[in-house]
Amino acid sequence: MTVTEVKPDTTRKIPEHPKSLLLRMDRMPHIWCSRCGIGITVGCFASAMEKTGLSPDDITVTSGIGCTGRVAGYVKADSFHTTHGRAIPFTVGLALTRPDLKHVVFSGDGDLISIGGNHFIHAARRNQNMLVICVNNFTYAMTGGQLAPTTPVTARATTAPYGSFERPFSLPTLAISAGASYVARWTSLHIRRITDSMTEALQRRGFRFIEIIAPCSTIYARRNKLGTGLDLMKYYYENSVIDHNASVDDLDIGFQSKIVVGKFVDKDRPSYGKSMHEHFRKVLGNKYQPPVSGKMEIDKSWSGCTESQDTTVTDEVQS
Amino acid sequence: MPESNYWRKPFDADKVKSPDGTVYVIKDRCKGCGFCVEFCPRGVLVLSTEFNRKGYHPPEVIHPDRCVNCDLCERICPEFAIYCLNQEEIIELAP
């Protein structure tokens, strides 16, 4: 093997990382472990932002608690690190006040589906205007590897030393049954497909859900003797099956079993705001004054923002 | 990974020139996961024996001429420590 010189030589000024306009490179290296998959999804998100042509001012990123909860600190968009499980309620507020922006919830499975599970299903039911990116690593990694609602049967956790016997959640099934308008699942190896999926989902309205299965090298792989994150990436390479028309029964993930990935749902359903406007226009007619979109200042014309106006609306309805 | 020897030679291989890329590694940011080395389709990289400041082995470019600027290493790197650029991007990003 001939070892040739690296070009260009080290004396030359090294160009900036291409993602440095969208990610806070001054905070790197980040806190995630070696061989963790979360960094890949953040990179794909930055690529998707680039592809849509949206400026970072047009996007908000909200995270909950956990490893993936740290994402909010690494993107250059307006971001917030909420309390445990409350990333979706926070974004519901953002989506109602600023319907002109793109709202992204970037969090983990323990945060979104376990403690925030109720918020998740109700935001999906109402078709709230947000993109939810859930990085699923099958465990509560930051707190030391407890049993998560996504841990596959027979996989070990600190609170299940003899293996789990609970049926785990299948997150796309949950999102589909709750009524999400866009549902996709990829593994962190499908970098181009994640990017395409995020690009597509950023341009839609309504509740969009993307599950990304990511390797947890330090906790999940070590406790289950699966090698390192690199071995899990090889496992994704060999065992992921792309099937866009998969039935919900095929979406369950067993311990080291086949993983069905793909874009499962992409339908147009009126979002929460649109349904509200249509309903009130029908019921109230000309009396209904829709909220002014794209204004941070709360306008007087916005019915429902103050108590007095709220009562007048209800009075009108009653009369 | 060896060079792609399981694809047939395209009919217009003599007319179309494959793009050139230059790989940059930010060595002190790398955590030595080896994703780029494992999944590079052209076998450009190898894990070096030297240590970086944190004690990891960063990747090393051993076949710079093979890089086709496919951006896979850049996208699969969880640490944002490696990226490949073509000549126009280099001029744009490092004036």
Short mmCIF file of C-alpha atoms in Angstrom, two decimals:
data_model
loop_
_atom_site.label_atom_id
_atom_site.label_comp_id
_atom_site.label_asym_id
_atom_site.label_seq_id
_atom_site.Cartn_x
_atom_site.Cartn_y
_atom_site.Cartn_z
CA MET A 1 0.00 0.00 0.00
CA THR A 2 1.51 3.31 -1.01
CA VAL A 3 0.97 6.10 1.46
CA THR A 4 0.68 9.37 -0.41
CA GLU A 5 0.82 12.83 1.09
CA VAL A 6 -2.35 14.49 2.29
CA LYS A 7 -3.27 17.46 0.13
CA PRO A 8 -3.34 20.36 0.79
CA ASP A 9 -0.41 20.77 3.13
CA THR A 10 -0.89 21.74 6.76
CA THR A 11 0.51 25.24 6.35
CA ARG A 12 -2.52 26.28 4.37
CA LYS A 13 -5.53 27.74 6.14
CA ILE A 14 -8.11 24.99 6.66
CA PRO A 15 -11.60 26.00 5.46
CA GLU A 16 -14.48 26.16 7.87
CA HIS A 17 -16.77 23.17 8.31
CA PRO A 18 -19.63 23.56 5.78
CA LYS A 19 -22.21 23.21 8.57
CA SER A 20 -20.68 25.95 10.71
CA LEU A 21 -23.33 28.42 9.52
CA LEU A 22 -26.10 26.28 11.02
CA LEU A 23 -24.45 24.60 14.01
CA ARG A 24 -22.65 26.14 16.96
CA MET A 25 -19.17 24.90 16.21
CA ASP A 26 -17.76 26.88 19.14
CA ARG A 27 -19.47 24.35 21.43
CA MET A 28 -17.83 21.35 19.77
CA PRO A 29 -16.81 18.72 20.67
CA HIS A 30 -20.28 17.97 21.95
CA ILE A 31 -21.19 15.92 25.02
CA TRP A 32 -22.35 12.79 23.20
CA CYS A 33 -20.27 9.66 23.54
CA SER A 34 -18.04 8.23 20.90
CA ARG A 35 -20.04 6.10 18.41
CA CYS A 36 -23.36 7.73 19.39
CA GLY A 37 -25.82 8.30 16.55
CA ILE A 38 -27.35 11.60 17.69
CA GLY A 39 -24.66 13.71 16.05
CA ILE A 40 -25.49 12.14 12.68
CA THR A 41 -29.15 13.16 12.97
CA VAL A 42 -28.13 16.72 13.89
CA GLY A 43 -25.91 16.82 10.82
CA CYS A 44 -28.79 15.55 8.68
CA PHE A 45 -31.04 18.21 10.17
CA ALA A 46 -28.51 20.89 9.25
CA SER A 47 -28.36 19.49 5.72
CA ALA A 48 -32.16 19.54 5.55
CA MET A 49 -32.19 23.19 6.68
CA GLU A 50 -29.69 23.93 3.93
CA LYS A 51 -31.73 22.06 1.33
CA THR A 52 -35.00 23.82 2.14
CA GLY A 53 -33.25 27.17 1.91
CA LEU A 54 -34.77 28.32 5.19
CA SER A 55 -32.74 30.74 7.23
CA PRO A 56 -32.08 29.79 10.87
CA ASP A 57 -34.39 32.68 11.84
CA ASP A 58 -37.33 30.80 10.34
CA ILE A 59 -36.86 27.69 12.45
CA THR A 60 -37.29 26.99 16.15
CA VAL A 61 -35.86 23.91 17.80
CA THR A 62 -37.14 22.63 21.13
CA SER A 63 -35.71 19.75 23.11
CA GLY A 64 -36.62 17.98 26.28
CA ILE A 65 -34.32 16.22 28.72
CA GLY A 66 -31.92 13.46 27.86
CA CYS A 67 -29.03 12.89 25.52
CA THR A 68 -31.02 14.10 22.52
CA GLY A 69 -32.29 16.98 24.63
CA ARG A 70 -28.91 18.59 24.19
CA VAL A 71 -29.57 19.15 20.48
CA ALA A 72 -31.19 22.52 21.20
CA GLY A 73 -27.84 23.81 22.43
CA TYR A 74 -25.99 22.94 19.24
CA VAL A 75 -28.18 24.43 16.51
CA LYS A 76 -27.91 28.09 15.56
CA ALA A 77 -31.69 28.48 15.26
CA ASP A 78 -33.82 29.87 18.10
CA SER A 79 -33.86 26.96 20.49
CA PHE A 80 -35.06 26.05 23.94
CA HIS A 81 -34.22 23.22 26.33
CA THR A 82 -37.45 22.49 28.18
CA THR A 83 -38.23 20.39 31.23
CA HIS A 84 -38.63 16.63 30.97
CA GLY A 85 -41.26 15.61 28.44
CA ARG A 86 -42.59 19.12 27.87
CA ALA A 87 -40.96 19.90 24.55
CA ILE A 88 -44.24 19.35 22.68
CA PRO A 89 -46.44 21.59 24.92
CA PHE A 90 -43.83 24.34 24.62
CA THR A 91 -43.87 24.00 20.84
CA VAL A 92 -47.68 23.98 20.80
CA GLY A 93 -47.50 27.46 22.32
CA LEU A 94 -44.92 28.52 19.75
CA ALA A 95 -46.97 27.08 16.91
CA LEU A 96 -50.09 28.94 18.02
CA THR A 97 -48.35 32.30 18.44
CA ARG A 98 -46.03 32.10 15.44
CA PRO A 99 -47.72 30.02 12.73
CA ASP A 100 -45.39 31.57 10.15
CA LEU A 101 -42.30 29.78 11.51
CA LYS A 102 -41.21 26.16 11.23
CA HIS A 103 -41.28 24.46 14.61
CA VAL A 104 -39.15 21.43 15.30
CA VAL A 105 -39.16 19.21 18.38
CA PHE A 106 -35.91 17.27 18.59
CA SER A 107 -35.89 14.83 21.46
CA GLY A 108 -35.42 11.27 22.57
CA ASP A 109 -37.77 8.35 23.05
CA GLY A 110 -37.76 8.50 26.84
CA ASP A 111 -38.63 12.17 26.80
CA LEU A 112 -41.21 12.26 24.01
CA ILE A 113 -42.94 8.91 24.38
CA SER A 114 -42.61 8.07 28.05
CA ILE A 115 -43.07 11.14 30.21
CA GLY A 116 -44.30 13.23 27.30
CA GLY A 117 -46.41 10.48 25.78
CA ASN A 118 -49.72 12.13 26.50
CA HIS A 119 -48.60 15.39 24.95
CA PHE A 120 -47.38 13.44 21.95
CA ILE A 121 -50.63 11.64 21.21
CA HIS A 122 -52.76 14.74 21.76
CA ALA A 123 -50.56 16.94 19.58
CA ALA A 124 -50.83 14.27 16.88
CA ARG A 125 -54.59 13.99 17.38
CA ARG A 126 -55.07 17.75 16.99
CA ASN A 127 -52.56 17.83 14.13
CA GLN A 128 -50.59 20.63 15.73
CA ASN A 129 -48.23 22.33 13.35
CA MET A 130 -44.82 20.88 14.22
CA LEU A 131 -42.15 18.47 13.11
CA VAL A 132 -41.24 15.94 15.80
CA ILE A 133 -37.89 14.20 15.37
CA CYS A 134 -37.52 11.37 17.87
CA VAL A 135 -34.11 9.77 18.24
CA ASN A 136 -34.80 6.28 19.53
CA ASN A 137 -31.91 4.51 21.23
CA PHE A 138 -34.10 1.99 23.13
CA THR A 139 -33.05 3.13 26.59
CA TYR A 140 -32.77 6.03 29.03
CA ALA A 141 -29.15 6.66 28.28
CA MET A 142 -28.36 9.81 30.23
CA THR A 143 -29.73 8.51 33.54
CA GLY A 144 -27.82 5.24 33.34
CA GLY A 145 -29.77 2.82 31.19
CA GLN A 146 -33.16 2.24 32.76
CA LEU A 147 -35.94 0.37 30.98
CA ALA A 148 -37.60 2.65 28.44
CA PRO A 149 -41.02 2.16 26.81
CA THR A 150 -39.17 1.36 23.59
CA THR A 151 -36.75 -1.26 24.98
CA PRO A 152 -37.27 -4.48 22.96
CA VAL A 153 -38.36 -7.68 24.69
CA THR A 154 -35.40 -9.63 26.22
CA ALA A 155 -33.06 -6.63 26.00
CA ARG A 156 -31.37 -5.86 29.30
CA ALA A 157 -31.45 -2.60 31.22
CA THR A 158 -30.30 -1.54 34.66
CA THR A 159 -33.85 -1.91 35.94
CA ALA A 160 -34.32 -5.17 34.00
CA PRO A 161 -31.16 -7.18 34.66
CA TYR A 162 -32.75 -10.42 33.42
CA GLY A 163 -34.14 -8.80 30.28
CA SER A 164 -37.29 -6.92 29.53
CA PHE A 165 -40.61 -8.76 29.27
CA GLU A 166 -42.82 -5.74 28.50
CA ARG A 167 -44.22 -5.10 25.09
CA PRO A 168 -42.52 -1.95 23.76
CA PHE A 169 -44.14 0.90 21.89
CA SER A 170 -43.81 0.95 18.15
CA LEU A 171 -43.49 4.68 17.62
CA PRO A 172 -44.71 4.94 13.99
CA THR A 173 -47.76 2.83 14.90
CA LEU A 174 -48.47 5.16 17.81
CA ALA A 175 -48.14 8.24 15.61
CA ILE A 176 -50.25 6.74 12.80
CA SER A 177 -53.04 5.71 15.15
CA ALA A 178 -53.00 9.11 16.86
CA GLY A 179 -53.47 10.78 13.46
CA ALA A 180 -50.13 12.25 12.42
CA SER A 181 -50.05 13.53 8.86
CA TYR A 182 -46.48 12.46 8.09
CA VAL A 183 -44.78 9.42 9.63
CA ALA A 184 -41.36 8.05 8.72
CA ARG A 185 -38.79 5.84 10.35
CA TRP A 186 -35.10 5.55 9.48
CA THR A 187 -31.97 4.33 11.17
CA SER A 188 -29.04 6.68 11.65
CA LEU A 189 -27.26 4.90 8.81
CA HIS A 190 -29.82 6.15 6.24
CA ILE A 191 -28.24 9.60 6.16
CA ARG A 192 -29.50 10.70 2.75
CA ARG A 193 -32.98 9.36 3.35
CA ILE A 194 -33.19 11.09 6.74
CA THR A 195 -32.13 14.34 5.07
CA ASP A 196 -34.73 13.93 2.30
CA SER A 197 -37.40 13.01 4.83
CA MET A 198 -36.60 16.03 7.03
CA THR A 199 -36.54 18.32 3.99
CA GLU A 200 -39.92 17.03 2.88
CA ALA A 201 -41.40 17.21 6.37
CA LEU A 202 -40.13 20.76 6.98
CA GLN A 203 -42.16 21.90 3.97
CA ARG A 204 -45.42 20.32 5.12
CA ARG A 205 -48.03 21.50 7.62
CA GLY A 206 -49.55 19.55 10.47
CA PHE A 207 -48.03 17.02 12.84
CA ARG A 208 -45.06 15.33 11.23
CA PHE A 209 -43.15 12.56 12.96
CA ILE A 210 -39.78 11.08 12.06
CA GLU A 211 -38.32 8.31 14.20
CA ILE A 212 -34.60 7.76 13.88
CA ILE A 213 -33.11 4.64 15.39
CA ALA A 214 -29.67 5.52 16.72
CA PRO A 215 -26.95 3.42 18.31
CA CYS A 216 -26.23 3.90 22.01
CA SER A 217 -22.74 2.55 22.38
CA THR A 218 -22.02 3.26 26.02
CA ILE A 219 -25.26 2.08 27.63
CA TYR A 220 -27.48 -0.07 25.40
CA ALA A 221 -24.81 -1.87 23.37
CA ARG A 222 -22.51 -2.44 26.34
CA ARG A 223 -25.22 -3.76 28.65
CA ASN A 224 -26.56 -6.11 25.97
CA LYS A 225 -23.10 -7.20 24.82
CA LEU A 226 -23.70 -5.98 21.28
CA GLY A 227 -20.24 -4.59 20.74
CA THR A 228 -19.90 -0.90 19.99
CA GLY A 229 -21.94 1.64 18.08
CA LEU A 230 -20.06 0.64 14.94
CA ASP A 231 -21.38 -2.92 15.31
CA LEU A 232 -24.90 -1.55 15.72
CA MET A 233 -24.44 0.49 12.53
CA LYS A 234 -23.39 -2.71 10.73
CA TYR A 235 -26.48 -4.38 12.18
CA TYR A 236 -28.65 -1.59 10.72
CA TYR A 237 -26.88 -2.05 7.40
CA GLU A 238 -27.70 -5.75 7.32
CA ASN A 239 -31.12 -5.79 8.95
CA SER A 240 -33.05 -2.71 7.89
CA VAL A 241 -35.72 -3.28 5.26
CA ILE A 242 -37.17 -0.34 3.33
CA ASP A 243 -40.91 -0.83 2.90
CA HIS A 244 -42.98 2.32 2.45
CA ASN A 245 -46.26 0.41 2.40
CA ALA A 246 -45.60 -1.73 5.47
CA SER A 247 -48.61 -2.57 7.60
CA VAL A 248 -48.53 -1.46 11.22
CA ASP A 249 -48.08 -5.06 12.38
CA ASP A 250 -44.67 -5.19 10.70
CA LEU A 251 -43.37 -2.10 12.47
CA ASP A 252 -42.62 -3.75 15.82
CA ILE A 253 -38.93 -4.02 16.63
CA GLY A 254 -37.67 -7.08 18.47
CA PHE A 255 -34.26 -7.51 20.06
CA GLN A 256 -31.76 -7.46 17.15
CA SER A 257 -34.53 -8.28 14.70
CA LYS A 258 -35.28 -6.84 11.27
CA ILE A 259 -36.16 -3.15 11.29
CA VAL A 260 -38.78 -2.02 8.79
CA VAL A 261 -37.99 1.55 7.74
CA GLY A 262 -39.62 3.91 5.29
CA LYS A 263 -42.10 6.70 4.88
CA PHE A 264 -45.36 5.21 6.08
CA VAL A 265 -47.83 8.09 6.04
CA ASP A 266 -47.88 11.27 3.99
CA LYS A 267 -51.36 12.71 3.81
CA ASP A 268 -52.92 16.12 3.83
CA ARG A 269 -55.02 16.72 6.89
CA PRO A 270 -56.12 20.19 8.08
CA SER A 271 -53.86 21.37 10.87
CA TYR A 272 -55.13 22.60 14.23
CA GLY A 273 -55.09 26.27 13.24
CA LYS A 274 -56.76 25.67 9.91
CA SER A 275 -59.53 23.56 11.45
CA MET A 276 -60.07 26.26 14.09
CA HIS A 277 -60.36 29.05 11.51
CA GLU A 278 -62.70 27.04 9.31
CA HIS A 279 -64.90 26.04 12.22
CA PHE A 280 -65.17 29.53 13.71
CA ARG A 281 -65.78 31.11 10.32
CA LYS A 282 -68.63 28.69 9.81
CA VAL A 283 -70.11 29.17 13.28
CA LEU A 284 -69.44 32.88 13.88
CA GLY A 285 -69.46 34.23 10.35
CA ASN A 286 -68.21 37.82 10.09
CA LYS A 287 -67.90 38.22 13.85
CA TYR A 288 -64.85 35.97 13.86
CA GLN A 289 -61.58 37.83 13.70
CA PRO A 290 -58.74 35.43 12.98
CA PRO A 291 -55.43 35.89 14.81
CA VAL A 292 -52.80 37.95 13.04
CA SER A 293 -50.09 35.56 11.94
CA GLY A 294 -46.44 36.40 11.99
CA LYS A 295 -46.64 39.02 14.75
CA MET A 296 -44.85 38.59 18.03
CA GLU A 297 -46.81 41.44 19.62
CA ILE A 298 -50.20 40.33 20.75
CA ASP A 299 -52.62 42.25 18.66
CA LYS A 300 -55.97 43.51 19.96
CA SER A 301 -57.69 41.92 17.03
CA TRP A 302 -56.60 38.53 18.26
CA SER A 303 -59.70 37.12 19.84
CA GLY A 304 -58.91 34.73 22.61
CA CYS A 305 -55.69 36.36 23.81
CA THR A 306 -57.26 38.17 26.74
CA GLU A 307 -60.00 37.14 29.07
CA SER A 308 -62.38 39.94 28.15
CA GLN A 309 -62.15 39.19 24.46
CA ASP A 310 -62.49 35.52 25.19
CA THR A 311 -65.76 36.11 27.01
CA THR A 312 -67.09 38.27 24.18
CA VAL A 313 -66.44 35.44 21.76
CA THR A 314 -68.27 32.97 23.98
CA ASP A 315 -71.08 35.52 24.46
CA GLU A 316 -71.39 35.80 20.73
CA VAL A 317 -71.53 32.08 20.38
CA GLN A 318 -74.23 31.85 23.03
CA SER A 319 -76.25 34.66 21.50
CA MET B 1 -13.53 -1.79 1.81
CA PRO B 2 -12.12 -2.51 -1.65
CA GLU B 3 -12.87 -0.41 -4.67
CA SER B 4 -16.29 -0.92 -6.17
CA ASN B 5 -15.63 -3.97 -8.31
CA TYR B 6 -19.21 -5.25 -8.34
CA TRP B 7 -20.49 -2.55 -10.70
CA ARG B 8 -20.22 -2.76 -14.45
CA LYS B 9 -18.24 -0.08 -16.23
CA PRO B 10 -20.62 2.65 -17.46
CA PHE B 11 -20.80 3.21 -21.22
CA ASP B 12 -19.83 6.89 -20.92
CA ALA B 13 -16.99 6.31 -18.46
CA ASP B 14 -14.44 7.86 -20.82
CA LYS B 15 -16.53 11.03 -21.35
CA VAL B 16 -17.68 11.75 -17.79
CA LYS B 17 -15.02 12.77 -15.32
CA SER B 18 -15.65 11.76 -11.72
CA PRO B 19 -15.52 14.72 -9.33
CA ASP B 20 -12.52 15.37 -7.14
CA GLY B 21 -12.75 16.04 -3.44
CA THR B 22 -10.36 16.95 -0.69
CA VAL B 23 -10.93 15.47 2.78
CA TYR B 24 -10.28 17.60 5.83
CA VAL B 25 -10.10 16.11 9.33
CA ILE B 26 -10.35 18.22 12.49
CA LYS B 27 -8.25 15.82 14.50
CA ASP B 28 -8.87 17.18 18.00
CA ARG B 29 -12.64 17.05 17.56
CA CYS B 30 -12.66 13.38 16.50
CA LYS B 31 -13.73 10.67 18.96
CA GLY B 32 -12.42 7.79 16.90
CA CYS B 33 -15.75 6.08 16.17
CA GLY B 34 -14.55 4.78 12.81
CA PHE B 35 -17.85 5.35 10.98
CA CYS B 36 -16.13 7.27 8.17
CA VAL B 37 -13.45 4.62 7.79
CA GLU B 38 -16.00 1.80 7.74
CA PHE B 39 -18.52 3.36 5.36
CA CYS B 40 -16.33 5.31 2.92
CA PRO B 41 -17.25 3.74 -0.43
CA ARG B 42 -13.84 4.45 -1.93
CA GLY B 43 -11.56 3.35 0.88
CA VAL B 44 -9.95 6.77 1.25
CA LEU B 45 -9.56 6.67 5.01
CA VAL B 46 -7.92 4.53 7.65
CA LEU B 47 -7.74 4.94 11.44
CA SER B 48 -4.30 6.32 12.24
CA THR B 49 -2.07 5.02 15.01
CA GLU B 50 -1.42 8.50 16.40
CA PHE B 51 -3.46 9.95 19.27
CA ASN B 52 -5.27 13.24 19.32
CA ARG B 53 -5.49 15.53 22.34
CA LYS B 54 -8.32 13.48 23.90
CA GLY B 55 -6.62 10.13 23.36
CA TYR B 56 -8.61 8.91 20.35
CA HIS B 57 -7.28 7.71 17.01
CA PRO B 58 -8.49 10.13 14.32
CA PRO B 59 -8.85 8.95 10.70
CA GLU B 60 -6.08 9.51 8.24
CA VAL B 61 -6.37 10.11 4.50
CA ILE B 62 -4.28 7.47 2.76
CA HIS B 63 -5.76 7.64 -0.76
CA PRO B 64 -6.63 11.30 -1.40
CA ASP B 65 -6.81 10.70 -5.15
CA ARG B 66 -9.69 8.24 -4.74
CA CYS B 67 -12.08 10.74 -3.11
CA VAL B 68 -15.05 11.64 -5.32
CA ASN B 69 -16.55 14.28 -3.00
CA CYS B 70 -19.58 12.15 -2.15
CA ASP B 71 -19.94 13.85 1.29
CA LEU B 72 -20.70 10.54 3.03
CA CYS B 73 -17.94 10.96 5.62
CA GLU B 74 -19.15 14.49 6.34
CA ARG B 75 -22.73 13.37 6.86
CA ILE B 76 -22.04 10.21 8.82
CA CYS B 77 -19.57 11.87 11.20
CA PRO B 78 -21.35 12.35 14.55
CA GLU B 79 -18.67 14.79 15.70
CA PHE B 80 -18.62 17.18 12.69
CA ALA B 81 -14.90 16.48 12.54
CA ILE B 82 -14.50 15.45 8.90
CA TYR B 83 -15.69 17.04 5.67
CA CYS B 84 -14.86 16.91 2.02
CA LEU B 85 -14.91 19.86 -0.33
CA ASN B 86 -14.42 20.37 -4.02
CA GLN B 87 -12.15 23.05 -5.39
CA GLU B 88 -14.87 25.71 -5.66
CA GLU B 89 -15.99 25.18 -2.07
CA ILE B 90 -12.42 25.42 -0.82
CA ILE B 91 -12.02 28.81 -2.48
CA GLU B 92 -15.39 29.91 -1.10
CA LEU B 93 -14.78 28.78 2.49
CA ALA B 94 -11.06 29.59 2.83
CA PRO B 95 -10.33 32.77 0.88
#
